[in-house]
PDB file of C-alpha atoms in Angstrom:
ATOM      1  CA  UNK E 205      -0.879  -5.216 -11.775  1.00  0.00           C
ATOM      2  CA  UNK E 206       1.587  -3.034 -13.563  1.00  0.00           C
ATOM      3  CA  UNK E 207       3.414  -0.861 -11.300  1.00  0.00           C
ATOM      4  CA  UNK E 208       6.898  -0.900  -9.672  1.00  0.00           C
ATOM      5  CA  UNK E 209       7.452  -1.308  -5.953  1.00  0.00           C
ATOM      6  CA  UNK E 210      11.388   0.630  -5.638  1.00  0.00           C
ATOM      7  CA  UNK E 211      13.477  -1.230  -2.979  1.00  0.00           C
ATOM      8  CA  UNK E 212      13.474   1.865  -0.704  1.00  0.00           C
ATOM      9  CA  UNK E 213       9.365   1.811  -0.519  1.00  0.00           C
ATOM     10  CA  UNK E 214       9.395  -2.344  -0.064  1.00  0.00           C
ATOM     11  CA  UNK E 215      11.812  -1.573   3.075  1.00  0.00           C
ATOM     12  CA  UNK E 216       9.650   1.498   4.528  1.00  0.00           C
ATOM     13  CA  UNK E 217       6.274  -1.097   3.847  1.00  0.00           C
ATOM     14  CA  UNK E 218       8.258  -3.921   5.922  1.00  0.00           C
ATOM     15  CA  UNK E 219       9.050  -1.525   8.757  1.00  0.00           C
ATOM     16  CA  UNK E 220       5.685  -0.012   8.531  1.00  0.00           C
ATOM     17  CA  UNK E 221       4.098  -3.760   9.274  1.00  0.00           C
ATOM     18  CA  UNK E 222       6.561  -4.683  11.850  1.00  0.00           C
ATOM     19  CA  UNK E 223       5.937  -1.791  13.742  1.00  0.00           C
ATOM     20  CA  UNK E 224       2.157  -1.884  13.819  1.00  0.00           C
ATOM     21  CA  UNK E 225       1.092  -5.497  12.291  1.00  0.00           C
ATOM     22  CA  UNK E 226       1.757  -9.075  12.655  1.00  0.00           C
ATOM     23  CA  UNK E 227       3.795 -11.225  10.061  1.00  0.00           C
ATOM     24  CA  UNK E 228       0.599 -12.056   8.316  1.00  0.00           C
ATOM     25  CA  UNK E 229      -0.398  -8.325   7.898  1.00  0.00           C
ATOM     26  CA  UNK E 230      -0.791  -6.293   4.934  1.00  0.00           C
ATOM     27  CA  UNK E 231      -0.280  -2.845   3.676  1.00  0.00           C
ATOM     28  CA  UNK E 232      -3.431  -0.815   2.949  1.00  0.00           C
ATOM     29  CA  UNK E 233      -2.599   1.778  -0.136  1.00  0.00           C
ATOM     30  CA  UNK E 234      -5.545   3.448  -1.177  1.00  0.00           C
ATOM     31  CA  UNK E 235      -4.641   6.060  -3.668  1.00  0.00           C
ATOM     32  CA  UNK E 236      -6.284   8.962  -4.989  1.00  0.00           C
ATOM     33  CA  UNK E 237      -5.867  11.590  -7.379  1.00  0.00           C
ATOM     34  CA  UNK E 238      -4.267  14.468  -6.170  1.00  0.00           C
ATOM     35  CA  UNK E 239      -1.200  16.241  -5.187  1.00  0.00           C
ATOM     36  CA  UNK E 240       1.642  16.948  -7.665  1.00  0.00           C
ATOM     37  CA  UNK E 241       2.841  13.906  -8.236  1.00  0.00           C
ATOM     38  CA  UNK E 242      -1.009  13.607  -9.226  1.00  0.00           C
ATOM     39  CA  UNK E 243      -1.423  11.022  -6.431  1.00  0.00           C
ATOM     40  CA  UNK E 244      -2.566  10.973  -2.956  1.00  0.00           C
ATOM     41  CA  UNK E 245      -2.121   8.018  -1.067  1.00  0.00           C
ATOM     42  CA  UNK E 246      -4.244   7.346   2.978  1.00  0.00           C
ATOM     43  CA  UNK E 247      -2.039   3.989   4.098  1.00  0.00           C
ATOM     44  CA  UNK E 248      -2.416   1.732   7.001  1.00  0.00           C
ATOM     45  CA  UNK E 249      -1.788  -1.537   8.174  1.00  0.00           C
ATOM     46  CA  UNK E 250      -4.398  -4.170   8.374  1.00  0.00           C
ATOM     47  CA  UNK E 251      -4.503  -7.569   9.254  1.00  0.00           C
ATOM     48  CA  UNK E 252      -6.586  -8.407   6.746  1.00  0.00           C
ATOM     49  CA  UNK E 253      -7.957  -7.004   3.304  1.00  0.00           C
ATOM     50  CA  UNK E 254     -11.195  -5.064   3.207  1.00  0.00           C
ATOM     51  CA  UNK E 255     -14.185  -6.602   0.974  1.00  0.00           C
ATOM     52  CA  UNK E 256     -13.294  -5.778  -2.710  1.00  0.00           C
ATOM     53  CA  UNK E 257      -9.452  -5.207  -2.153  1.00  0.00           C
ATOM     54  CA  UNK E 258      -6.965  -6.932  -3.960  1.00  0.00           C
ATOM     55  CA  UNK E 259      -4.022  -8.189  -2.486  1.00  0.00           C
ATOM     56  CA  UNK E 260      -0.817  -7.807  -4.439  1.00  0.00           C
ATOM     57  CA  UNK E 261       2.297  -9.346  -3.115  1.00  0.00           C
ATOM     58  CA  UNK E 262       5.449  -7.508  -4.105  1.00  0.00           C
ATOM     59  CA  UNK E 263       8.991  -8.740  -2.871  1.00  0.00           C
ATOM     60  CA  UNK E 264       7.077 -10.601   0.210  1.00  0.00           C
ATOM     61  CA  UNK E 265       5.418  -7.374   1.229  1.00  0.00           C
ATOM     62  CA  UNK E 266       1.677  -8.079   0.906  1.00  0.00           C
ATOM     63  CA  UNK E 267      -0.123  -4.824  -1.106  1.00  0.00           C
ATOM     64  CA  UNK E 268      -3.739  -4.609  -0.044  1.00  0.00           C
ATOM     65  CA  UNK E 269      -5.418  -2.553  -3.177  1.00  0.00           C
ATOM     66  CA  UNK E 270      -9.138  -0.882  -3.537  1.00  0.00           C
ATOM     67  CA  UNK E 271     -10.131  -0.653  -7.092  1.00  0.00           C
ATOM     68  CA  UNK E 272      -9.637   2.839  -7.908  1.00  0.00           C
ATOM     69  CA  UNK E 273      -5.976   2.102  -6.653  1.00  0.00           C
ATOM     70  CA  UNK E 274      -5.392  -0.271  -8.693  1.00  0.00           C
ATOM     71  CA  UNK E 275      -6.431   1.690 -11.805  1.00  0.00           C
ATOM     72  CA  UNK E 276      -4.356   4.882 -10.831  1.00  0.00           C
ATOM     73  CA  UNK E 277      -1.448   2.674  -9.874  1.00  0.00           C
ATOM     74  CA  UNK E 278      -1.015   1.602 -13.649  1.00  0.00           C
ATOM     75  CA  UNK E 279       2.519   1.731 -14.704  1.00  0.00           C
ATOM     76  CA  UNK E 280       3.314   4.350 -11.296  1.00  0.00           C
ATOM     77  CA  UNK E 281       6.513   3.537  -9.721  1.00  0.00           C
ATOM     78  CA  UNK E 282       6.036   3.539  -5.884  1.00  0.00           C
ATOM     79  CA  UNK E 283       9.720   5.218  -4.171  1.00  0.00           C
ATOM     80  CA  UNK E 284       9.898   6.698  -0.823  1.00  0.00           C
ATOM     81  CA  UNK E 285      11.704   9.741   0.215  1.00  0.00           C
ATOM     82  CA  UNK E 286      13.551  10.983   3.348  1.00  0.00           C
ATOM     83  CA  UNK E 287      14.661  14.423   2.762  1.00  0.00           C
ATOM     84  CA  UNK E 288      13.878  17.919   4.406  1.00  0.00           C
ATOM     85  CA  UNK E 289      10.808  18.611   2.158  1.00  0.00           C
ATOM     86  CA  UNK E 290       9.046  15.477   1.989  1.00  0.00           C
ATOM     87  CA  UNK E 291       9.129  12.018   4.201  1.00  0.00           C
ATOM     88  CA  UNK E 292       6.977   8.810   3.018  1.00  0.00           C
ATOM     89  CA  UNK E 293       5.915   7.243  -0.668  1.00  0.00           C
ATOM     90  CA  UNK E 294       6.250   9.167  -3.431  1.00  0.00           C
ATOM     91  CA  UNK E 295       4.565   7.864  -6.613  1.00  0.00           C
ATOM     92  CA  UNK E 296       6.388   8.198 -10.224  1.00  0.00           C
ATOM     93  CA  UNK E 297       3.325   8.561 -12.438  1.00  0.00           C
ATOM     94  CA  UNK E 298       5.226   8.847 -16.149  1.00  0.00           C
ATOM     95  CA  UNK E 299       1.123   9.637 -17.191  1.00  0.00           C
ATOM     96  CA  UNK E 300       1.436  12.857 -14.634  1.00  0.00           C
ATOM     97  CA  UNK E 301       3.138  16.488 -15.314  1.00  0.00           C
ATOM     98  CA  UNK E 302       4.624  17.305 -12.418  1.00  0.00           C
ATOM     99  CA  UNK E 303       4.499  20.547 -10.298  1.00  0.00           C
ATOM    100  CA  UNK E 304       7.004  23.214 -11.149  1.00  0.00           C
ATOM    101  CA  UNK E 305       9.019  24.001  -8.041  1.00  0.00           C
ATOM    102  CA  UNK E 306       8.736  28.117  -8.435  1.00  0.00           C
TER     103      UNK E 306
END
C-alpha cells in the first residue's frame, strides 16, 4: 500500500480508537472520490474488519481498507488539520488539482 500516514493523522487515529474502541480495534477509512482535495473519506472505529477489507498497519495504528480505498489511496498522503476552516483528515492527492480558494 503506497500512501503516507503524517504523524499528526497517526495521533488523531490513536485518539479516535481510544475514545470509542478497544486496544485491538481498528480504524475504518473508506474513501471516495470527492471534495477538493478529490477525496471524501466516511471513518469509524470497528473492532474488527468488514469482509473484503484490508487491514494496513501504519505506526501501530491498525488501517482497516475497502478496495476502492485502497486504489484511491495510491501515493495520497493522509494529514489532519485543526484550523478555523476545516477539522479532521485531509488527504494530499499529488494526482488531484486542488480547489482554488476564490
Amino acid at each position: 500500500m503506497n500512501f503516507t500516514l503524517t504523524p499528526a493523522a497517526t495521533k488523531f487515529i490513536r485518539m479516535m480508537i481510544r475514545a470509542d474502541g478497544e486496544a485491538s480495534s481498528g480504524f475504518r477509512l473508506a474513501v471516495s472520490p470527492g471534495g477538493c482535495s478529490g477525496l471524501a473519506a466516511d471513518i469509524s472505529v470497528r473492532r474488527e474488519p468488514a469482509a473484503g477489507e484490508a487491514v494496513v498497519e501504519r505506526d501501530g495504528v491498525k488501517l482497516f481498507l475497502p478496495a476502492e480505498s485502497r486504489i484511491l489511496l495510491d501515493g495520497v498522503t493522509i494529514d489532519f488539520a485543526d484550523t478555523p476552516a476545516q477539522t479532521g483528515l485531509v488527504f494530499k492527492d499529488p494526482k488531484q488539482v486542488s480547489c482554488s480558494n476564490h
